[in-house]
mmCIF file of C-alpha atoms and ligand atoms in Angstrom:
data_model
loop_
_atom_site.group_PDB
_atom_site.id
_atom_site.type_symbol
_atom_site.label_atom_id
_atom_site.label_comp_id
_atom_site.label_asym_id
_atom_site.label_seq_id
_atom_site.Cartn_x
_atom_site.Cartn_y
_atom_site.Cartn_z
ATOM 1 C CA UNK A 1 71.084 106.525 115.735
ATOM 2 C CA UNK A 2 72.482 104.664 118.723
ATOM 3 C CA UNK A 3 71.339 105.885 122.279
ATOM 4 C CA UNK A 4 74.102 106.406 122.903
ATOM 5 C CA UNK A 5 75.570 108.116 120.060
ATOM 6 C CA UNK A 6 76.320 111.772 119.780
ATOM 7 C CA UNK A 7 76.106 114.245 116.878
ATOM 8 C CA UNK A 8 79.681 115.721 116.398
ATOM 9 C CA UNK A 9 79.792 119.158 115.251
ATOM 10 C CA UNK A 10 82.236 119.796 112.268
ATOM 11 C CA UNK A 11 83.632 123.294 114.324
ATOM 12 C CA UNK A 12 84.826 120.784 117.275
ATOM 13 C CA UNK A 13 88.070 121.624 117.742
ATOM 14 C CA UNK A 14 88.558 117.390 117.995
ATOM 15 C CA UNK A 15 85.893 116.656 115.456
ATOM 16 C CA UNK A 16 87.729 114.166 113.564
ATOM 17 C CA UNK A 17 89.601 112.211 116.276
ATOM 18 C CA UNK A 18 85.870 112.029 118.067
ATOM 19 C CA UNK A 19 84.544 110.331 114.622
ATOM 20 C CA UNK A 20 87.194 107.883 114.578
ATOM 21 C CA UNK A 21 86.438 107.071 118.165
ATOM 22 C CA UNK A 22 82.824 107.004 116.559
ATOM 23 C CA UNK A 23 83.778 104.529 114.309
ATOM 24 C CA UNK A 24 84.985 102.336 116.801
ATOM 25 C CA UNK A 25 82.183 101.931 119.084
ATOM 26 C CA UNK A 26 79.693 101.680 116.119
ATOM 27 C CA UNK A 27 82.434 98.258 115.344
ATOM 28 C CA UNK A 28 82.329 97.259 118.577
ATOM 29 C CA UNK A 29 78.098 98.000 118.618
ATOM 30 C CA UNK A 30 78.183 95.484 115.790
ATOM 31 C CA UNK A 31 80.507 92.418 117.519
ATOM 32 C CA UNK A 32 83.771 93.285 115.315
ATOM 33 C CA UNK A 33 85.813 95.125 117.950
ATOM 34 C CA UNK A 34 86.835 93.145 121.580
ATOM 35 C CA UNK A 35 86.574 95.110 124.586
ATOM 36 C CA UNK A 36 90.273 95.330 124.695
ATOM 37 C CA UNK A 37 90.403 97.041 121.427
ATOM 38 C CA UNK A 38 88.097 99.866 122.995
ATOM 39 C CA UNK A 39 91.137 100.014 125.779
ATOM 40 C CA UNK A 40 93.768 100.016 122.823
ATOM 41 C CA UNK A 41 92.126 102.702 120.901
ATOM 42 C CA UNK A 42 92.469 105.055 123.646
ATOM 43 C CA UNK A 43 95.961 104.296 124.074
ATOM 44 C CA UNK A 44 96.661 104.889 120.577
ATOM 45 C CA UNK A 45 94.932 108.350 121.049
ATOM 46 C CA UNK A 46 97.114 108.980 123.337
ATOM 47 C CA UNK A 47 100.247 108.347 121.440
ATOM 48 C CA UNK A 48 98.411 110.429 118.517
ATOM 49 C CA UNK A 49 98.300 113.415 120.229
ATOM 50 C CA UNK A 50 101.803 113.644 121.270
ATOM 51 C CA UNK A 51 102.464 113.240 117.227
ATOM 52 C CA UNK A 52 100.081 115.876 116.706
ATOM 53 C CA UNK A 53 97.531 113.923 114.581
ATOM 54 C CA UNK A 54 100.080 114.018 111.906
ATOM 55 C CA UNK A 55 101.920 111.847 109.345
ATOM 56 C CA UNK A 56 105.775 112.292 109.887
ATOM 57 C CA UNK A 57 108.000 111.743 107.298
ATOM 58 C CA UNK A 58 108.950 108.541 109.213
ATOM 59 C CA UNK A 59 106.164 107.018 108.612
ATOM 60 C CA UNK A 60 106.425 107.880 105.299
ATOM 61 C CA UNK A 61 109.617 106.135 105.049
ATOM 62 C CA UNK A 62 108.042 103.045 106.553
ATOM 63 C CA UNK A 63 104.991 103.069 104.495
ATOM 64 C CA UNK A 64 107.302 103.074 101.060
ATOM 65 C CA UNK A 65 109.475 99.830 102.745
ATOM 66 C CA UNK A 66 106.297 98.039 103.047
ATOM 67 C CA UNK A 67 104.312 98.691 99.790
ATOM 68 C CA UNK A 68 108.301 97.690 98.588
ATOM 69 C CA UNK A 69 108.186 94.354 100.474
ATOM 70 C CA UNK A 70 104.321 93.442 99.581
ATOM 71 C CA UNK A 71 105.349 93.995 95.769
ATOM 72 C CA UNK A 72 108.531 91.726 96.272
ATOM 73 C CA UNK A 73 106.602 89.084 98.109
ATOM 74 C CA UNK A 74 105.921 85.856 96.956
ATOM 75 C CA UNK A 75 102.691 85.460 98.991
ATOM 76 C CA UNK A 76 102.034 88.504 101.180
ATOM 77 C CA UNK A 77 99.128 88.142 103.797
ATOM 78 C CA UNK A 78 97.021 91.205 105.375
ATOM 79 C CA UNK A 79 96.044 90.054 108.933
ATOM 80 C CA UNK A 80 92.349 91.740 110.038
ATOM 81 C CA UNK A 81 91.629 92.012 113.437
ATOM 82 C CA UNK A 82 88.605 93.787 115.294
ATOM 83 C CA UNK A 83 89.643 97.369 115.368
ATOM 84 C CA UNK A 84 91.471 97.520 111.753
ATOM 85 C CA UNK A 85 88.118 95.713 110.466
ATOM 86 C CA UNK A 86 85.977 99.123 112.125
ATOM 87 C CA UNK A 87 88.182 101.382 111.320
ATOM 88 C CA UNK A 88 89.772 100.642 107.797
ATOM 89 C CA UNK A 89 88.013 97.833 106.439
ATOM 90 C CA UNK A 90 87.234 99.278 102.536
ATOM 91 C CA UNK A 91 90.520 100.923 101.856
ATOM 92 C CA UNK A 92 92.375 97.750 103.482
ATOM 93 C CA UNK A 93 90.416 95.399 101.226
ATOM 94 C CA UNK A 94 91.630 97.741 98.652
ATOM 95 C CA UNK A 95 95.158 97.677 99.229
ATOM 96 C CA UNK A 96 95.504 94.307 99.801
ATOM 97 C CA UNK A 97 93.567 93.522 96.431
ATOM 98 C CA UNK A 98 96.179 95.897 94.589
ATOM 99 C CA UNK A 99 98.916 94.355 96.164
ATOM 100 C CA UNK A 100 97.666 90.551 95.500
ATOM 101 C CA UNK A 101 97.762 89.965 99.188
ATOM 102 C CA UNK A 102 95.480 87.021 100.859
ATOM 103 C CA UNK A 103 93.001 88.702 103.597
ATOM 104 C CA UNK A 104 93.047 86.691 106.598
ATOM 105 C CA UNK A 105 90.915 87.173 109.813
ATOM 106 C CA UNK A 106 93.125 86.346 112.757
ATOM 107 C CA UNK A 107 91.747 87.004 116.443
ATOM 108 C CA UNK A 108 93.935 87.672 119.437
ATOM 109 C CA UNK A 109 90.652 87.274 121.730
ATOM 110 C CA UNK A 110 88.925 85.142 119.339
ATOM 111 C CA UNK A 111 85.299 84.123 119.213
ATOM 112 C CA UNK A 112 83.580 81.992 115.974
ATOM 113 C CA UNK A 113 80.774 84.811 115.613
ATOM 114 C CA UNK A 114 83.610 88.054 115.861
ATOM 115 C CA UNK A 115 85.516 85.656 113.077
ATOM 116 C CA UNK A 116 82.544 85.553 111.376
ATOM 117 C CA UNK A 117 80.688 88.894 111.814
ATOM 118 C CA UNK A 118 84.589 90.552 110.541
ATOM 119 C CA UNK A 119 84.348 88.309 107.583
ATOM 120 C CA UNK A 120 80.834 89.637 106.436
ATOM 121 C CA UNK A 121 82.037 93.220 107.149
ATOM 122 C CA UNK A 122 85.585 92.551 104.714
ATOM 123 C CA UNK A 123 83.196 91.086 101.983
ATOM 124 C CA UNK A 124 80.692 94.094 102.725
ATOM 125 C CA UNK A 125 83.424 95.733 101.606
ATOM 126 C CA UNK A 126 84.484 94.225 98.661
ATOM 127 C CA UNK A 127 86.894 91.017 99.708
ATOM 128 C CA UNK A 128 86.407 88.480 97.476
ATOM 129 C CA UNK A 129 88.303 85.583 99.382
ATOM 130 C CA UNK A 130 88.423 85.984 103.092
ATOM 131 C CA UNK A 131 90.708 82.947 104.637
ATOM 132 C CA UNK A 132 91.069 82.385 108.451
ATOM 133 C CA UNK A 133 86.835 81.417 108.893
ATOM 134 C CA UNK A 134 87.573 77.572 107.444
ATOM 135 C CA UNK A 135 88.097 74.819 110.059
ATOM 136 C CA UNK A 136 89.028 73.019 106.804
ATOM 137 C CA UNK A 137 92.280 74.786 106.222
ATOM 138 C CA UNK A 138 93.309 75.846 110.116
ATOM 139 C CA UNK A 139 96.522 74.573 111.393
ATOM 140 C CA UNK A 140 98.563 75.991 114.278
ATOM 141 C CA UNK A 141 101.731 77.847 114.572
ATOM 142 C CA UNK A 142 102.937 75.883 118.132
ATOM 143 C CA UNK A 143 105.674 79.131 118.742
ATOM 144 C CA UNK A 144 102.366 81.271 119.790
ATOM 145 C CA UNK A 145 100.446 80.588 122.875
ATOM 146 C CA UNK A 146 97.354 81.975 122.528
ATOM 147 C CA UNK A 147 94.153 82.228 119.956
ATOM 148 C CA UNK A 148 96.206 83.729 117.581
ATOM 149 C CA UNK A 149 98.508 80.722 117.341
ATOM 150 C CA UNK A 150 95.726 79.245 114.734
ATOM 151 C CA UNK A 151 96.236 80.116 111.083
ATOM 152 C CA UNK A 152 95.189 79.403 107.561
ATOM 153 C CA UNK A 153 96.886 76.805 105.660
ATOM 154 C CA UNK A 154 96.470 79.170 102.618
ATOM 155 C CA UNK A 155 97.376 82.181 104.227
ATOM 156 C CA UNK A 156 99.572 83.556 107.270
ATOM 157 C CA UNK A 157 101.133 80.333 106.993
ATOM 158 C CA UNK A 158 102.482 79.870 103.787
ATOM 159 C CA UNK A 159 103.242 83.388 104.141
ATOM 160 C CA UNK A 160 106.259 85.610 103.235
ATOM 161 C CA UNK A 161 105.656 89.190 103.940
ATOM 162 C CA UNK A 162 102.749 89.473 106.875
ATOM 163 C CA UNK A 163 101.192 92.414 107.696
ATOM 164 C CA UNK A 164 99.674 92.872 110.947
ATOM 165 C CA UNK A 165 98.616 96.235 112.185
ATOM 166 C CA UNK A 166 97.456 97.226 115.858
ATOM 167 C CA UNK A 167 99.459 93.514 116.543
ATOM 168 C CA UNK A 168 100.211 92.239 120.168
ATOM 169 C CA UNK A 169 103.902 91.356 120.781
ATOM 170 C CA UNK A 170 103.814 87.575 121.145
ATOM 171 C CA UNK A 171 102.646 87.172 117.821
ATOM 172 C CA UNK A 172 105.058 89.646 115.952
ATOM 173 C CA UNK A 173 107.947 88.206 117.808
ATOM 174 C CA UNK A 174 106.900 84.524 116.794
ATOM 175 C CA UNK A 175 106.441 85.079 112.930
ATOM 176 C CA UNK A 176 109.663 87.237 112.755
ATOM 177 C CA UNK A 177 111.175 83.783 114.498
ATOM 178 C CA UNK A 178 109.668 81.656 111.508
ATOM 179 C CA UNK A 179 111.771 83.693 109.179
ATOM 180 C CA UNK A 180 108.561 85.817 107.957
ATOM 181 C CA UNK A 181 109.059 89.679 107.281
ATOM 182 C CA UNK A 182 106.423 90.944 109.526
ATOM 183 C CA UNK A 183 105.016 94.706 108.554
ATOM 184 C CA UNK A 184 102.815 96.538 111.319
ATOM 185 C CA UNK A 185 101.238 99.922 112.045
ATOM 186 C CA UNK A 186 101.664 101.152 115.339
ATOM 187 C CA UNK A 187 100.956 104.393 117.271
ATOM 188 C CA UNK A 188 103.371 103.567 120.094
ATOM 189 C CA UNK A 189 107.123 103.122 118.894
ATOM 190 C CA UNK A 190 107.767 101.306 122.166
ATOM 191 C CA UNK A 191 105.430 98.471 121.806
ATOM 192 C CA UNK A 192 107.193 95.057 121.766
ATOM 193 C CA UNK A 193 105.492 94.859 118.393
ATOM 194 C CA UNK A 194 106.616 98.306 117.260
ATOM 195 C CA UNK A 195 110.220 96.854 118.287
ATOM 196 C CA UNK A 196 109.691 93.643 116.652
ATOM 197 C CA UNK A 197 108.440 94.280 113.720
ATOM 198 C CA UNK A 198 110.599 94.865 110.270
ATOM 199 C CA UNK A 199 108.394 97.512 109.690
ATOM 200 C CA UNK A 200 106.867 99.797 111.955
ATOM 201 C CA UNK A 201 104.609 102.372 110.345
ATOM 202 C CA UNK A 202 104.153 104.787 113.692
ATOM 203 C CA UNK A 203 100.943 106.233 112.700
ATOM 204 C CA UNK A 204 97.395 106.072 113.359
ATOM 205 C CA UNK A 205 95.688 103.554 110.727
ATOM 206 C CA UNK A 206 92.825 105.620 109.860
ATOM 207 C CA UNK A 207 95.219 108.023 107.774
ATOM 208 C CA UNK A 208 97.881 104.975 107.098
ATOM 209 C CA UNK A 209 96.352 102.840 104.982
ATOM 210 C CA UNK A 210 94.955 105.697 102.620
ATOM 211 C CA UNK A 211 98.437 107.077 102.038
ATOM 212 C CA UNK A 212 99.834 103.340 101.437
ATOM 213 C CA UNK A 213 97.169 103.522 98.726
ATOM 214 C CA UNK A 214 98.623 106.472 97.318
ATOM 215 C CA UNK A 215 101.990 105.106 97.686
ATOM 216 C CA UNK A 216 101.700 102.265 95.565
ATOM 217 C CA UNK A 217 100.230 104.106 92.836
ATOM 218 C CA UNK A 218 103.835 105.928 92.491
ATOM 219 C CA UNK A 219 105.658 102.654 93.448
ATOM 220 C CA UNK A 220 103.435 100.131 90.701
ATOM 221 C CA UNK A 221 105.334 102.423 88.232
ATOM 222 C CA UNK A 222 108.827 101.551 89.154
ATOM 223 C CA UNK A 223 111.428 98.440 88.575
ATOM 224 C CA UNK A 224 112.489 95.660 91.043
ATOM 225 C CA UNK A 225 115.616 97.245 91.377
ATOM 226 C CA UNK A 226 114.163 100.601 92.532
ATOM 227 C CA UNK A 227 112.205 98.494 95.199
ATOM 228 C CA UNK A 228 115.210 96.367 96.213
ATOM 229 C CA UNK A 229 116.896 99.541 96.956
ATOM 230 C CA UNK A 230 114.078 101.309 98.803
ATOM 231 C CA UNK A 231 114.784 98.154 100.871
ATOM 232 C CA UNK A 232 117.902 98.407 100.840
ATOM 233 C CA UNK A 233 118.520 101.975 102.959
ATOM 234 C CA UNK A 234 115.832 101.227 105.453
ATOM 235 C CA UNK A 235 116.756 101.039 108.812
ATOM 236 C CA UNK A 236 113.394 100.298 110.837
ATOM 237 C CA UNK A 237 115.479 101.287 114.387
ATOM 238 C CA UNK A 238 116.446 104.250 112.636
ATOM 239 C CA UNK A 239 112.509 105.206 111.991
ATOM 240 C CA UNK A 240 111.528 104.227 115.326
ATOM 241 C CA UNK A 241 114.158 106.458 116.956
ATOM 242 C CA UNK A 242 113.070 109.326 114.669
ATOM 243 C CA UNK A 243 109.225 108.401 116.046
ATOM 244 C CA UNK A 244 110.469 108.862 119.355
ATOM 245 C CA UNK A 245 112.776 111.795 118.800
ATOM 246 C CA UNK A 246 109.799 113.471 117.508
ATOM 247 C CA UNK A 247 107.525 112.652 120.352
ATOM 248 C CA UNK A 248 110.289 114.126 122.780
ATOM 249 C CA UNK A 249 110.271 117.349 120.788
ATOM 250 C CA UNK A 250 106.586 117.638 120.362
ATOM 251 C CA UNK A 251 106.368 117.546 123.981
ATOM 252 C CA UNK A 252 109.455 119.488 124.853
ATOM 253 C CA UNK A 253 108.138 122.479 122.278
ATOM 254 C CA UNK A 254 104.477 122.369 124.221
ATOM 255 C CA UNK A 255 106.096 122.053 127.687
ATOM 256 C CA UNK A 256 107.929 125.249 126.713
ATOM 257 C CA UNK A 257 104.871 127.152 126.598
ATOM 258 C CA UNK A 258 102.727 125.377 129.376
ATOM 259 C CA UNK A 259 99.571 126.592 128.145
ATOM 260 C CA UNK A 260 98.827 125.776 124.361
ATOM 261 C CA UNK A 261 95.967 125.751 123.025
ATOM 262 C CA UNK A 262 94.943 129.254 121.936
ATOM 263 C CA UNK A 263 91.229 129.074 123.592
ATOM 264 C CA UNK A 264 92.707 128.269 126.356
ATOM 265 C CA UNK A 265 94.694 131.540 126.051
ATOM 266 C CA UNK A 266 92.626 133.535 125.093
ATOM 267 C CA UNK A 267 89.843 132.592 128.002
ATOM 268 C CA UNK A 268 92.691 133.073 130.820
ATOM 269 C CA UNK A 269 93.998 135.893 129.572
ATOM 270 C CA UNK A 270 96.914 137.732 131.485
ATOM 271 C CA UNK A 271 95.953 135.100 134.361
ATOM 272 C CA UNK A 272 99.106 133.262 132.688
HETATM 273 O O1 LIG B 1 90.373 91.974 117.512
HETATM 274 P P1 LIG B 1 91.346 91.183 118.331
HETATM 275 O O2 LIG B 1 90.648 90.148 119.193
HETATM 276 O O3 LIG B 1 92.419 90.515 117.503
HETATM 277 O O4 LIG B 1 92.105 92.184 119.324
HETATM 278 C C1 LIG B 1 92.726 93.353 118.813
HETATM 279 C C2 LIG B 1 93.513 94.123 119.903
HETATM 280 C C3 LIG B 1 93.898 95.480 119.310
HETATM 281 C C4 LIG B 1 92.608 94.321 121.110
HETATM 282 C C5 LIG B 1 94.749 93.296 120.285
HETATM 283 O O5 LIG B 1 95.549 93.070 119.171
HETATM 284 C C6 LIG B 1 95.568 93.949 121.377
HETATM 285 O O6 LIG B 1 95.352 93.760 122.571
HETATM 286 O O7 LIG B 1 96.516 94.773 120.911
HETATM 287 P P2 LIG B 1 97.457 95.687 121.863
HETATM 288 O O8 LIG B 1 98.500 94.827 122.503
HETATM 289 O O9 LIG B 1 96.597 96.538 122.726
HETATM 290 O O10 LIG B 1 98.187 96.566 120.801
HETATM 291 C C7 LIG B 1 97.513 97.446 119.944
HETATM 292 C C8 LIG B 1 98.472 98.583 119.561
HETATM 293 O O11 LIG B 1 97.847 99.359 118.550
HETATM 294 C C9 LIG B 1 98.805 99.529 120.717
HETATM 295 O O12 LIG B 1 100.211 99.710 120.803
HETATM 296 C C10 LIG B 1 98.126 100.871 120.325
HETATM 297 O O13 LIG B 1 98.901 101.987 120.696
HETATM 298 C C11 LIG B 1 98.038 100.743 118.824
HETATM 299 N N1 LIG B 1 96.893 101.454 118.235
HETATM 300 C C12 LIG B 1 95.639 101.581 118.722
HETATM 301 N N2 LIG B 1 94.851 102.259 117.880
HETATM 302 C C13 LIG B 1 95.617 102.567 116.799
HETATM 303 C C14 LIG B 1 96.937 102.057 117.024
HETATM 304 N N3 LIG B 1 97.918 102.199 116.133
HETATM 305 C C15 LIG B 1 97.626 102.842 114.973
HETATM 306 N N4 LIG B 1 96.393 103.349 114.689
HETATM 307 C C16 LIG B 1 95.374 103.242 115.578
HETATM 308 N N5 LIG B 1 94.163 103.763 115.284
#
């Protein structure tokens, strides 16, 4: 156990958002997560909590548009970064094996031993071909500025369909310029990635990628044209408006009663 560490009690009221957060550290304990994913995490909390730790039917939506676009793809590409390699890394080797997709690690604050320390942690997990770790086949996308502007030859690329979850703007905005479809997961519908992206999946990871999983069970059974036409009615400003309009009602409905939480209630009594 980490000095640190502390034992989480499954009657917390916030027992499973505190193992997530858990989860995290543990990554970052190990050298997979930057210290700016720590700061991202707890923005993403934030934005969590004003869904209500919930998956909306929005996301839904989005989630079925993706698995759609990684089955059409010609070569579809799962980018890993620090935080989606602590928090998701089995069931995200898993979906991209189902799907065909190339794994690639691909580091917005990158460092050779977090490259290589999130490779080892993908094949701990069952990857069987992790690109993005061979100087051999790196080349550069000039459009991005930063770390992230290196790439794999094999990979993001060559690429088609990208997906890139927990994604900084710059990026998202350059593949989406290269003519790439460019599928994220993001807890804030605002982000310039969020706005970017062709597909914004507002919701938090950790329950994301296990419904995706789920989702492409039902969607392996279907024809191309059911796909195309999944494609076909999605509107991703549409799905980020209904993120937002649900965020505004969330917090109208709580506003509406001040106090909310029924301990909280219950311990103040007729004080409110
Ligand atoms: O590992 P690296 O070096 O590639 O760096 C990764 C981070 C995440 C630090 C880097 O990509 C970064 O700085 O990202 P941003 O710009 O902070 O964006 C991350 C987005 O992910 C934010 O909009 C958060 O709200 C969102 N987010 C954080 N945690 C989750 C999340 N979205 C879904 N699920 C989460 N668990």
């Amino acid at each position: 156990m980490r000095e640190d560490e502390i034992e989480i009690p499954n009657t917390h009221p916030r027992a499973k958002s505190l193992r997530i957060r858990e989860k995290l550290i543990e990554g970052f304990r190990k050298g997979l997560v930057a210290y700016a994913g720590l700061i991202a995490h707890g923005r993403g909390e934030a934005f969590d909590y004003i869904l209500r730790e919930r998956t909306h039917q929005f996301a839904i939506d989005a989630m079925r548009a993706a698995i759609a676009s990684f089955m059409l793809a010609k070569h579809p590409v799962f980018s890993v970064n620090g935080n989606v390699a602590a928090l998701v890394s089995k069931d995200y080797v898993k979906l991209a094996e189902l799907l065909n997709a190339k794994l690639e690690v691909n580091l917005f604050y990158r460092t050779r031993k977090r490259e290589l320390l999130i490779r080892d942690e993908l094949v701990r997990s069952g990857a069987k071909e992790v690109l993005g770790v061979d100087e051999e086949y790196r080349t550069e996308i000039p459009e991005i500025k930063h770390l992230r502007r290196f790439v794999d030859t094999r990979g993001i690329y060559i690429a088609d369909v990208v997906f890139v979850p927990l994604e900084d703007g710059d990026r998202t905005s350059a593949l989406i310029k290269l003519g790439k479809k460019v599928v994220t997961i993001d807890l804030n519908p605002l982000s310039r990635t969020a706005q970017w992206a062709s597909i914004t999946i507002v919701d938090n990871i950790v329950r994301a990628i296990p419904k995706m999983i789920e989702i492409y069970r039902d969607l392996s059974k279907k024809d191309k044209e059911y796909l195309l036409d999944i494609l076909r009615n999605y509107d991703n400003a549409r799905v980020l408006s209904q993120a937002m309009i649900t965020m505004k009602k969330n917090l109208e409905e709580l506003a509406s009663k001040g106090v909310f939480i029924e301990e909280v209630k219950d311990y103040l009594g007729d004080k409110i």
